[in-house]
Short mmCIF file of C-alpha atoms and ligand atoms in Angstrom, two decimals:
data_model
loop_
_atom_site.label_atom_id
_atom_site.label_comp_id
_atom_site.label_asym_id
_atom_site.label_seq_id
_atom_site.Cartn_x
_atom_site.Cartn_y
_atom_site.Cartn_z
CA MET A 71 159.07 146.56 171.60
CA SER A 72 161.89 147.21 174.07
CA GLU A 73 161.54 149.95 176.64
CA SER A 74 164.21 152.09 175.05
CA SER A 75 162.80 151.92 171.55
CA MET A 76 159.40 152.83 172.97
CA SER A 77 160.78 155.88 174.71
CA GLU A 78 162.66 156.92 171.57
CA GLU A 79 159.38 157.62 169.90
CA VAL A 80 158.30 160.22 172.42
CA ARG A 81 158.57 163.83 171.32
CA GLU A 82 157.47 167.01 172.95
CA VAL A 83 154.98 168.78 170.73
CA ASN A 84 154.50 172.46 171.41
CA PHE A 85 150.92 173.43 170.60
CA ASP A 86 150.89 177.17 170.01
CA GLY A 87 147.70 179.17 170.26
CA LEU A 88 146.71 180.87 167.04
CA VAL A 89 146.04 184.51 167.82
CA GLY A 90 142.36 185.28 167.25
CA PRO A 91 140.98 188.05 164.99
CA THR A 92 139.90 190.24 167.93
CA HIS A 93 143.37 190.57 169.51
CA ASN A 94 143.37 193.90 171.35
CA TYR A 95 144.86 195.75 174.30
CA ALA A 96 142.24 196.10 177.01
CA GLY A 97 144.27 196.31 180.21
CA LEU A 98 142.32 193.40 181.65
CA ALA A 99 144.93 191.55 183.69
CA HIS A 100 145.54 193.01 187.15
CA GLY A 101 149.03 192.09 188.29
CA ASN A 102 150.27 191.61 184.72
CA VAL A 103 152.42 194.69 184.27
CA ALA A 104 152.49 194.65 180.46
CA SER A 105 148.71 194.28 180.15
CA MET A 106 148.13 197.09 182.66
CA ARG A 107 150.61 199.35 180.88
CA HIS A 108 149.37 198.82 177.33
CA GLY A 109 145.59 198.90 177.84
CA GLY A 110 144.00 201.24 175.28
CA LEU A 111 146.69 200.92 172.60
CA THR A 112 145.69 200.04 169.07
CA ALA A 113 146.51 196.42 168.30
CA ASN A 114 147.39 194.74 165.03
CA PRO A 115 145.68 191.31 165.05
CA ARG A 116 147.12 190.35 161.66
CA GLU A 117 150.66 191.07 162.74
CA ALA A 118 150.07 189.25 166.04
CA ALA A 119 148.85 186.11 164.28
CA LEU A 120 151.68 186.23 161.74
CA GLN A 121 154.30 186.70 164.48
CA GLY A 122 152.90 183.58 166.16
CA LEU A 123 152.92 181.61 162.92
CA ASP A 124 156.45 182.75 162.20
CA LYS A 125 157.64 181.46 165.60
CA MET A 126 155.92 178.14 164.93
CA LYS A 127 157.44 177.87 161.47
CA SER A 128 160.99 178.59 162.52
CA LEU A 129 160.81 176.01 165.31
CA MET A 130 159.30 173.47 162.93
CA GLU A 131 162.08 174.16 160.42
CA ALA A 132 164.67 173.75 163.17
CA GLY A 133 163.32 170.22 163.69
CA TYR A 134 161.01 170.64 166.70
CA ALA A 135 157.54 169.12 166.64
CA GLN A 136 155.01 171.92 166.41
CA GLY A 137 151.24 171.91 166.74
CA VAL A 138 148.48 174.52 166.69
CA LEU A 139 145.45 175.21 168.86
CA PRO A 140 142.63 177.30 167.41
CA PRO A 141 141.46 180.57 169.00
CA GLN A 142 138.04 181.01 170.63
CA GLN A 143 134.78 182.50 169.48
CA ARG A 144 135.01 186.20 170.24
CA PRO A 145 133.22 188.44 170.89
CA ASP A 146 131.49 186.04 173.27
CA LEU A 147 127.99 187.37 172.79
CA GLY A 148 126.57 184.45 174.77
CA ALA A 149 128.43 185.74 177.84
CA LEU A 150 126.92 189.21 177.34
CA ARG A 151 123.45 187.68 176.98
CA ASP A 152 123.99 185.72 180.20
CA LEU A 153 124.68 189.07 181.84
CA GLY A 154 121.34 190.50 180.75
CA PHE A 155 122.03 192.17 177.41
CA THR A 156 119.21 191.36 175.03
CA GLY A 157 118.24 191.92 171.40
CA ASP A 158 120.04 191.14 168.18
CA ASP A 159 123.83 190.96 168.07
CA ALA A 160 124.26 194.60 167.05
CA SER A 161 122.03 195.78 169.93
CA VAL A 162 123.86 193.59 172.46
CA LEU A 163 127.21 195.02 171.31
CA ALA A 164 125.93 198.62 171.26
CA ARG A 165 124.40 198.39 174.73
CA ALA A 166 127.48 196.75 176.21
CA ALA A 167 129.71 199.42 174.65
CA GLU A 168 127.52 202.11 176.12
CA GLU A 169 126.77 200.69 179.56
CA ALA A 170 129.64 198.34 180.38
CA PRO A 171 132.62 198.90 178.09
CA GLN A 172 134.82 196.83 180.42
CA LEU A 173 132.58 193.80 179.82
CA LEU A 174 132.68 194.31 176.07
CA ARG A 175 136.48 194.39 176.17
CA ALA A 176 136.54 191.21 178.25
CA VAL A 177 134.31 189.24 175.88
CA CYS A 178 136.48 190.31 172.94
CA SER A 179 139.81 189.25 174.41
CA ALA A 180 141.93 186.91 172.30
CA SER A 181 143.56 185.65 175.52
CA SER A 182 143.24 181.98 174.54
CA MET A 183 146.39 182.53 172.46
CA TRP A 184 148.34 181.90 175.71
CA THR A 185 147.90 178.16 175.63
CA ALA A 186 150.30 177.59 178.53
CA ASN A 187 147.17 178.49 180.49
CA ALA A 188 144.86 176.20 178.54
CA ALA A 189 145.43 173.03 180.54
CA THR A 190 147.76 170.92 182.65
CA VAL A 191 149.05 167.82 180.88
CA THR A 192 150.61 164.63 182.23
CA PRO A 193 152.34 162.47 179.63
CA SER A 194 151.55 158.76 179.40
CA ALA A 195 155.01 157.81 180.73
CA ASP A 196 153.99 159.18 184.15
CA ALA A 197 150.34 158.18 184.38
CA PRO A 198 149.40 154.87 186.03
CA ASP A 199 147.03 153.96 183.19
CA GLY A 200 149.55 154.80 180.44
CA ARG A 201 147.37 157.52 178.92
CA VAL A 202 148.01 161.25 178.44
CA HIS A 203 145.94 163.21 180.96
CA PHE A 204 144.45 166.68 180.48
CA THR A 205 142.67 169.12 182.78
CA ALA A 206 141.56 172.35 181.11
CA ALA A 207 142.28 175.26 183.46
CA ASN A 208 139.31 177.06 185.02
CA LEU A 209 141.03 180.47 184.73
CA GLN A 210 138.53 181.77 187.25
CA SER A 211 140.72 184.62 188.45
CA SER A 212 139.65 186.97 185.65
CA PHE A 213 136.34 187.23 183.82
CA HIS A 214 137.83 187.39 180.32
CA ARG A 215 139.79 184.18 180.90
CA TYR A 216 137.04 182.40 182.81
CA LEU A 217 135.24 182.36 179.44
CA GLU A 218 137.85 180.03 177.91
CA PRO A 219 137.66 176.56 179.54
CA ARG A 220 134.47 175.23 177.97
CA THR A 221 135.69 175.73 174.43
CA THR A 222 139.23 174.71 175.39
CA ALA A 223 137.95 171.39 176.74
CA ARG A 224 135.96 170.79 173.54
CA VAL A 225 138.98 171.59 171.36
CA LEU A 226 141.27 169.31 173.39
CA ALA A 227 138.70 166.51 173.24
CA ALA A 228 138.41 166.96 169.46
CA MET A 229 142.17 166.83 168.95
CA PHE A 230 143.12 164.23 171.55
CA ARG A 231 140.10 162.11 170.89
CA ASP A 232 141.08 158.47 171.24
CA PRO A 233 140.09 157.31 174.76
CA ALA A 234 142.62 154.50 174.53
CA HIS A 235 145.37 157.14 174.60
CA PHE A 236 143.89 160.28 176.13
CA ALA A 237 141.99 161.04 179.36
CA HIS A 238 140.16 164.34 179.86
CA HIS A 239 139.26 165.40 183.40
CA PRO A 240 136.64 167.87 184.57
CA VAL A 241 137.69 171.50 184.86
CA LEU A 242 138.19 172.22 188.59
CA PRO A 243 135.39 174.09 190.38
CA ALA A 244 135.61 177.71 189.24
CA THR A 245 135.90 179.19 192.70
CA PRO A 246 138.85 180.96 194.37
CA ALA A 247 139.89 177.88 196.41
CA PHE A 248 140.60 175.96 193.19
CA SER A 249 141.96 178.80 191.08
CA ASP A 250 143.88 177.08 188.29
CA GLU A 251 145.94 178.62 185.48
CA GLY A 252 147.19 175.44 183.84
CA ALA A 253 150.66 174.50 182.69
CA ALA A 254 152.08 177.98 183.36
CA ASN A 255 152.51 176.82 186.95
CA HIS A 256 153.55 173.26 186.19
CA THR A 257 156.99 172.04 185.10
CA ARG A 258 157.85 168.47 184.30
CA LEU A 259 161.46 167.51 184.85
CA CYS A 260 162.93 164.20 183.76
CA ALA A 261 166.20 162.40 183.49
CA GLY A 262 166.62 162.33 179.79
CA SER A 263 167.68 164.91 177.33
CA GLY A 264 168.13 164.53 173.63
CA ASP A 265 165.58 163.10 171.24
CA ASN A 266 164.18 160.45 173.56
CA GLY A 267 164.39 162.55 176.71
CA HIS A 268 160.70 163.24 177.09
CA GLY A 269 159.86 159.53 177.27
CA GLU A 270 161.68 159.12 180.59
CA PRO A 271 159.58 159.12 183.77
CA GLY A 272 159.13 162.65 185.08
CA VAL A 273 158.86 164.60 188.30
CA HIS A 274 156.16 167.26 188.38
CA LEU A 275 156.85 170.62 189.97
CA PHE A 276 153.60 172.43 190.77
CA VAL A 277 154.09 176.03 191.83
CA TYR A 278 151.25 177.77 193.64
CA GLY A 279 150.78 181.38 194.67
CA ARG A 280 148.60 180.84 197.72
CA GLN A 281 146.97 178.22 199.85
CA ALA A 282 143.19 178.50 200.12
CA PHE A 283 142.85 176.65 203.38
CA GLY A 284 145.51 177.89 205.79
CA GLY A 285 149.15 178.17 204.83
CA GLN A 286 151.63 181.02 204.78
CA HIS A 287 150.84 184.51 203.56
CA GLY A 288 150.57 185.20 199.87
CA PRO A 289 151.18 188.40 197.90
CA THR A 290 149.63 191.64 199.14
CA ARG A 291 149.60 193.83 196.03
CA TYR A 292 148.62 191.55 193.18
CA PRO A 293 146.53 188.38 193.11
CA ALA A 294 147.99 184.89 193.40
CA ARG A 295 146.36 182.99 190.58
CA GLN A 296 147.16 179.38 191.43
CA THR A 297 146.23 177.63 194.67
CA LEU A 298 147.92 174.64 196.25
CA GLU A 299 144.52 172.97 196.44
CA ALA A 300 144.05 173.29 192.66
CA SER A 301 147.49 171.83 191.94
CA GLN A 302 146.90 168.95 194.35
CA ALA A 303 143.54 168.19 192.75
CA ILE A 304 145.12 168.01 189.30
CA ALA A 305 147.86 165.69 190.53
CA ARG A 306 145.14 163.46 192.04
CA GLN A 307 143.06 163.50 188.85
CA HIS A 308 146.10 162.46 186.82
CA GLY A 309 147.08 159.69 189.24
CA LEU A 310 150.43 161.21 190.21
CA SER A 311 151.94 159.93 193.46
CA ASP A 312 153.89 161.77 196.18
CA ALA A 313 157.06 160.33 194.72
CA GLN A 314 156.31 162.08 191.41
CA THR A 315 155.24 165.49 192.69
CA VAL A 316 156.67 168.57 194.36
CA PHE A 317 154.42 171.45 195.44
CA ALA A 318 156.29 174.68 195.99
CA GLN A 319 155.04 178.14 196.88
CA GLN A 320 155.96 180.98 194.58
CA ASN A 321 157.78 183.87 196.20
CA PRO A 322 154.98 186.35 197.10
CA ASP A 323 157.33 189.30 196.51
CA ALA A 324 157.80 188.12 192.94
CA ILE A 325 154.03 188.05 192.38
CA ASP A 326 153.85 191.57 193.78
CA ALA A 327 156.51 192.61 191.27
CA GLY A 328 154.43 191.31 188.33
CA VAL A 329 155.29 187.60 188.19
CA PHE A 330 151.70 186.44 187.85
CA HIS A 331 152.65 182.90 186.75
CA ASN A 332 155.65 180.73 187.59
CA ASP A 333 156.54 180.62 183.88
CA VAL A 334 157.44 184.32 184.10
CA ILE A 335 160.33 183.41 186.42
CA ALA A 336 161.33 179.78 185.74
CA VAL A 337 161.43 177.23 182.93
CA GLY A 338 162.45 173.59 183.03
CA ASN A 339 163.27 170.92 180.49
CA GLY A 340 164.73 167.44 180.98
CA PRO A 341 166.94 167.68 184.07
CA VAL A 342 167.45 171.47 183.69
CA LEU A 343 165.66 174.05 185.82
CA LEU A 344 166.42 177.61 184.74
CA TYR A 345 165.15 180.01 187.41
CA HIS A 346 165.58 183.37 189.05
CA ASP A 347 166.65 183.40 192.69
CA MET A 348 163.32 185.07 193.60
CA ALA A 349 161.21 182.34 192.01
CA PHE A 350 160.37 180.26 195.07
CA ARG A 351 159.45 181.07 198.64
CA ASP A 352 161.94 178.41 199.77
CA GLU A 353 164.52 177.82 197.07
CA THR A 354 166.59 175.22 198.93
CA ALA A 355 163.61 173.13 200.01
CA THR A 356 162.22 173.19 196.45
CA LEU A 357 165.48 172.00 194.89
CA ASP A 358 166.00 169.38 197.62
CA ALA A 359 162.50 167.98 197.07
CA LEU A 360 163.15 167.73 193.32
CA ARG A 361 166.51 166.05 193.86
CA ALA A 362 164.97 163.54 196.25
CA ARG A 363 162.53 162.44 193.56
CA MET A 364 164.60 162.63 190.38
CA SER A 365 166.48 159.58 189.20
CA THR A 366 169.38 161.60 187.76
CA PRO A 367 170.99 164.82 188.96
CA LEU A 368 168.98 168.00 188.69
CA ILE A 369 170.82 170.69 186.74
CA PRO A 370 169.81 173.99 188.36
CA VAL A 371 170.65 177.09 186.32
CA ARG A 372 170.19 179.89 188.81
CA VAL A 373 170.08 183.52 187.76
CA PRO A 374 170.77 185.75 190.77
CA SER A 375 169.06 189.11 191.30
CA GLU A 376 172.49 190.78 191.01
CA ALA A 377 172.68 189.59 187.38
CA VAL A 378 169.03 190.20 186.40
CA SER A 379 166.71 192.24 188.58
CA LEU A 380 163.15 191.13 189.10
CA GLU A 381 162.07 194.19 187.14
CA ASP A 382 164.22 193.20 184.14
CA ALA A 383 162.99 189.61 184.38
CA VAL A 384 159.41 190.90 184.14
CA SER A 385 160.02 193.46 181.40
CA THR A 386 162.12 191.18 179.15
CA TYR A 387 160.46 187.82 179.93
CA LEU A 388 163.84 186.08 179.96
CA PHE A 389 162.30 183.17 181.88
CA ASN A 390 159.27 182.97 179.63
CA SER A 391 161.52 181.35 177.09
CA GLN A 392 161.06 177.94 175.56
CA LEU A 393 163.76 175.48 176.52
CA LEU A 394 163.89 172.80 173.83
CA SER A 395 165.81 169.51 173.60
CA ASN A 396 168.09 168.77 170.68
CA PRO A 397 169.01 165.26 169.49
CA ASP A 398 172.62 165.63 170.70
CA GLY A 399 171.54 166.35 174.28
CA SER A 400 172.03 170.11 174.03
CA MET A 401 169.19 172.58 174.54
CA THR A 402 167.99 175.69 172.71
CA LEU A 403 166.49 178.68 174.48
CA VAL A 404 163.86 180.60 172.51
CA VAL A 405 163.70 184.11 173.95
CA PRO A 406 161.54 187.11 173.07
CA GLY A 407 163.16 190.03 171.20
CA GLU A 408 162.93 192.15 174.37
CA CYS A 409 165.80 190.09 175.86
CA GLN A 410 168.13 191.21 173.09
CA GLU A 411 167.14 194.84 173.57
CA ASN A 412 168.14 194.79 177.24
CA GLU A 413 171.92 194.91 177.55
CA THR A 414 172.11 193.33 181.01
CA VAL A 415 169.80 190.50 180.14
CA TRP A 416 171.53 189.84 176.82
CA ARG A 417 174.90 189.74 178.55
CA THR A 418 173.54 187.30 181.14
CA ILE A 419 172.31 185.04 178.36
CA GLN A 420 175.80 185.00 176.85
CA ASP A 421 177.91 184.86 180.02
CA LEU A 422 175.82 182.87 182.44
CA LEU A 423 173.55 180.70 180.33
CA LEU A 424 175.40 179.93 177.10
CA ALA A 425 178.88 179.96 178.62
CA GLY A 426 177.80 178.17 181.81
CA TYR A 427 178.25 174.49 182.61
CA ASN A 428 174.80 173.33 181.46
CA PRO A 429 173.20 171.90 178.28
CA ILE A 430 171.92 175.28 176.98
CA SER A 431 174.01 175.83 173.87
CA GLU A 432 171.98 178.07 171.59
CA VAL A 433 169.66 181.02 171.82
CA LEU A 434 166.99 181.89 169.26
CA VAL A 435 165.34 185.30 169.34
CA LYS A 436 161.70 185.58 168.25
CA ASP A 437 159.64 188.72 167.80
CA VAL A 438 156.27 188.23 169.50
CA LYS A 439 155.80 191.88 170.45
CA GLN A 440 152.06 191.98 169.81
CA SER A 441 151.62 189.25 172.44
CA MET A 442 154.32 190.61 174.75
CA ARG A 443 152.41 193.88 175.14
CA ASN A 444 149.71 191.85 176.85
CA GLY A 445 152.22 189.95 178.98
CA GLY A 446 152.58 186.83 176.84
CA GLY A 447 156.05 185.63 175.76
CA PRO A 448 157.17 182.61 173.71
CA ALA A 449 156.46 180.13 176.53
CA CYS A 450 152.98 181.54 177.25
CA LEU A 451 152.05 180.92 173.64
CA ARG A 452 152.55 177.17 173.78
CA LEU A 453 151.16 174.09 175.54
CA ARG A 454 153.72 171.31 175.85
CA VAL A 455 152.42 167.80 175.20
CA ALA A 456 154.90 164.92 175.14
CA LEU A 457 153.48 162.31 172.77
CA SER A 458 154.64 158.92 171.54
CA SER A 459 154.39 158.29 167.82
CA ALA A 460 151.34 156.08 168.42
CA GLU A 461 149.68 158.95 170.28
CA ARG A 462 150.62 161.42 167.57
CA GLN A 463 149.09 159.16 164.95
CA THR A 464 145.70 159.19 166.65
CA LEU A 465 145.46 162.99 166.81
CA GLY A 466 142.21 164.30 165.39
CA GLY A 467 142.35 166.94 162.67
CA ARG A 468 145.22 168.58 160.90
CA VAL A 469 146.92 170.16 163.89
CA LEU A 470 150.60 169.27 163.50
CA LEU A 471 152.36 172.01 161.61
CA ASP A 472 153.98 171.30 158.29
CA GLU A 473 154.83 173.62 155.46
CA ALA A 474 151.43 173.22 153.81
CA LEU A 475 149.47 173.91 157.00
CA HIS A 476 151.65 176.92 157.74
CA GLY A 477 150.94 178.24 154.24
CA ASP A 478 147.20 177.67 154.60
CA LEU A 479 147.06 179.35 158.01
CA THR A 480 149.06 182.33 156.80
CA ALA A 481 146.76 182.79 153.81
CA TRP A 482 143.76 182.42 156.14
CA VAL A 483 145.08 185.17 158.44
CA GLU A 484 145.79 187.42 155.48
CA ARG A 485 142.27 186.89 154.16
CA HIS A 486 140.40 187.56 157.37
CA TYR A 487 142.38 189.65 159.86
CA ARG A 488 142.39 193.39 160.35
CA ASP A 489 145.69 195.17 160.75
CA ARG A 490 144.31 197.68 163.22
CA LEU A 491 142.02 197.22 166.18
CA ALA A 492 141.37 200.03 168.65
CA PRO A 493 139.15 199.67 171.75
CA GLU A 494 136.32 201.59 170.03
CA ASP A 495 136.27 199.08 167.15
CA LEU A 496 135.15 196.25 169.43
CA ALA A 497 131.48 197.24 169.22
CA ASP A 498 131.51 196.96 165.42
CA PRO A 499 129.03 194.18 164.49
CA GLN A 500 131.04 193.69 161.32
CA LEU A 501 134.03 192.57 163.41
CA ALA A 502 131.89 189.91 165.10
CA GLN A 503 130.73 188.68 161.71
CA GLU A 504 134.24 188.64 160.27
CA SER A 505 135.40 186.64 163.25
CA LEU A 506 132.70 183.96 162.85
CA THR A 507 133.40 183.63 159.14
CA ALA A 508 137.10 183.22 159.84
CA LEU A 509 136.57 180.65 162.60
CA ASP A 510 134.14 178.59 160.57
CA GLU A 511 136.70 178.38 157.80
CA LEU A 512 139.43 177.56 160.31
CA THR A 513 137.64 174.52 161.75
CA GLN A 514 137.32 173.19 158.21
CA LEU A 515 140.95 173.91 157.48
CA LEU A 516 142.02 172.13 160.69
CA GLY A 517 139.47 169.34 160.30
CA ILE A 518 138.49 169.37 163.96
CA GLY A 519 134.71 169.49 163.50
CA ALA A 520 132.30 171.80 165.30
CA VAL A 521 133.87 173.21 168.47
CA TYR A 522 132.45 176.74 168.70
CA PRO A 523 129.12 177.70 170.28
CA PHE A 524 127.85 179.19 167.00
CA GLN A 525 128.53 175.89 165.26
CA LEU A 526 126.96 173.77 167.97
CA GLU A 527 123.83 175.93 168.20
CA ALA A 528 123.32 175.88 164.43
O1 LIG B 108 146.39 186.00 181.76
N1 LIG B 108 147.15 188.57 179.51
C1 LIG B 108 147.35 187.19 179.93
C2 LIG B 108 148.77 186.77 179.68
C3 LIG B 108 148.97 185.31 179.98
C4 LIG B 108 150.41 184.92 179.91
N2 LIG B 108 150.56 183.54 180.13
C5 LIG B 108 151.55 182.94 180.81
N3 LIG B 108 152.40 183.61 181.53
N4 LIG B 108 151.61 181.66 180.75
C6 LIG B 108 147.00 187.02 181.41
O2 LIG B 108 147.38 187.89 182.21
C7 LIG B 108 145.86 190.54 178.96
C8 LIG B 108 144.66 190.85 178.10
C9 LIG B 108 144.41 192.32 177.95
O3 LIG B 108 144.76 193.09 178.84
O4 LIG B 108 143.86 192.73 176.90
C10 LIG B 108 145.93 189.09 179.39
O5 LIG B 108 144.92 188.46 179.60
#
């Protein structure tokens, strides 16, 4: 097979996280303005899951390859037991609610829906051994998210299971020096656009918030979640060379304004980097380093603070959009509804992005409000995995969305999910039971085998 026909087969698949049945607003994420603001509200898990499925369906119908990742087992009663709560499930829940309500909220979080934080992925086109490489993120910077990686790694191994095509690396040590939040701080740029674009060799931009060992100062108000040392370790695990990587520090002032991941202030696709002028500590050096490594011209689409303030960027999540390649070389930007509700941001989309000299030619607006209230926009909800058709064919389970799977998942949500979940409902043993029943059925529906602790212990 010629090189070009091989690369033609490569497509980016966006694996969206299915929102779990315990979706709630617990105010757990320090430095994530939306999460801090909405803690204590009553959530609607059913609506959240359906909003996610609706986004997936409309992108699938528009011709983009769409996959799904299952949610996690919540409440995580094993985590409560590890912390000294004993007795049957109902007693563990009751005691946690009484003595440590913040822990109960953490073990109920449906935060695995934000699959941009699930892992960092290197496509086979860039890896020396020609395989797709995965490192599940340790998410050690918050307790509720630290609970995710073990199940995430099992799910990824179940889906990407053929060792001839897929390599899975150990989660980095869960300690502050190697704090890792996955693909939310990793952008792969490459020459190509259009259908075969993702098969071209890529340059990997790793954005870190702080350096564990030395380095320049980080943010002072809110935590920096990604370290340089973590990003470097992932690049090493995946076999990426200096010529393929750029490590850039995030602007600490942006983190202090609520930009807790790089994907809240920048998004890239093909040769395009859409970013806010406050994204990087050293904008010029970052762009120069990318240009020096890319084989075709970088197309920077810079949004200045005068057009969109940092505050508007954070409240509308303009940069947490999905930037998707179309067969004709153009690109579509999938923005959250909040962008349309903000006049300045909407005008910038029309005047600067759509009318500008760049491949972005269309904007799609998706309502993911249930997720947005916890600080998760369209781009947070998906993990990008560029896969050749051979790699797609070896996927385990029924995880690529088609009409039938969408229908089955929608019916599953409607059968099992509550439409109202307040903080005081989290101690309800019935909710824990409902959740296990739903997840057991889901693994059968997806055909991915036993991935949850309750299935493995059985
Ligand atoms: O880690 N929110 C998530 C949002 C993650 C968004 N992901 C990306 N930007 N890629 C977080 O801050 C809030 C949960 C709560 O408060 O109930 C939360 O975990």
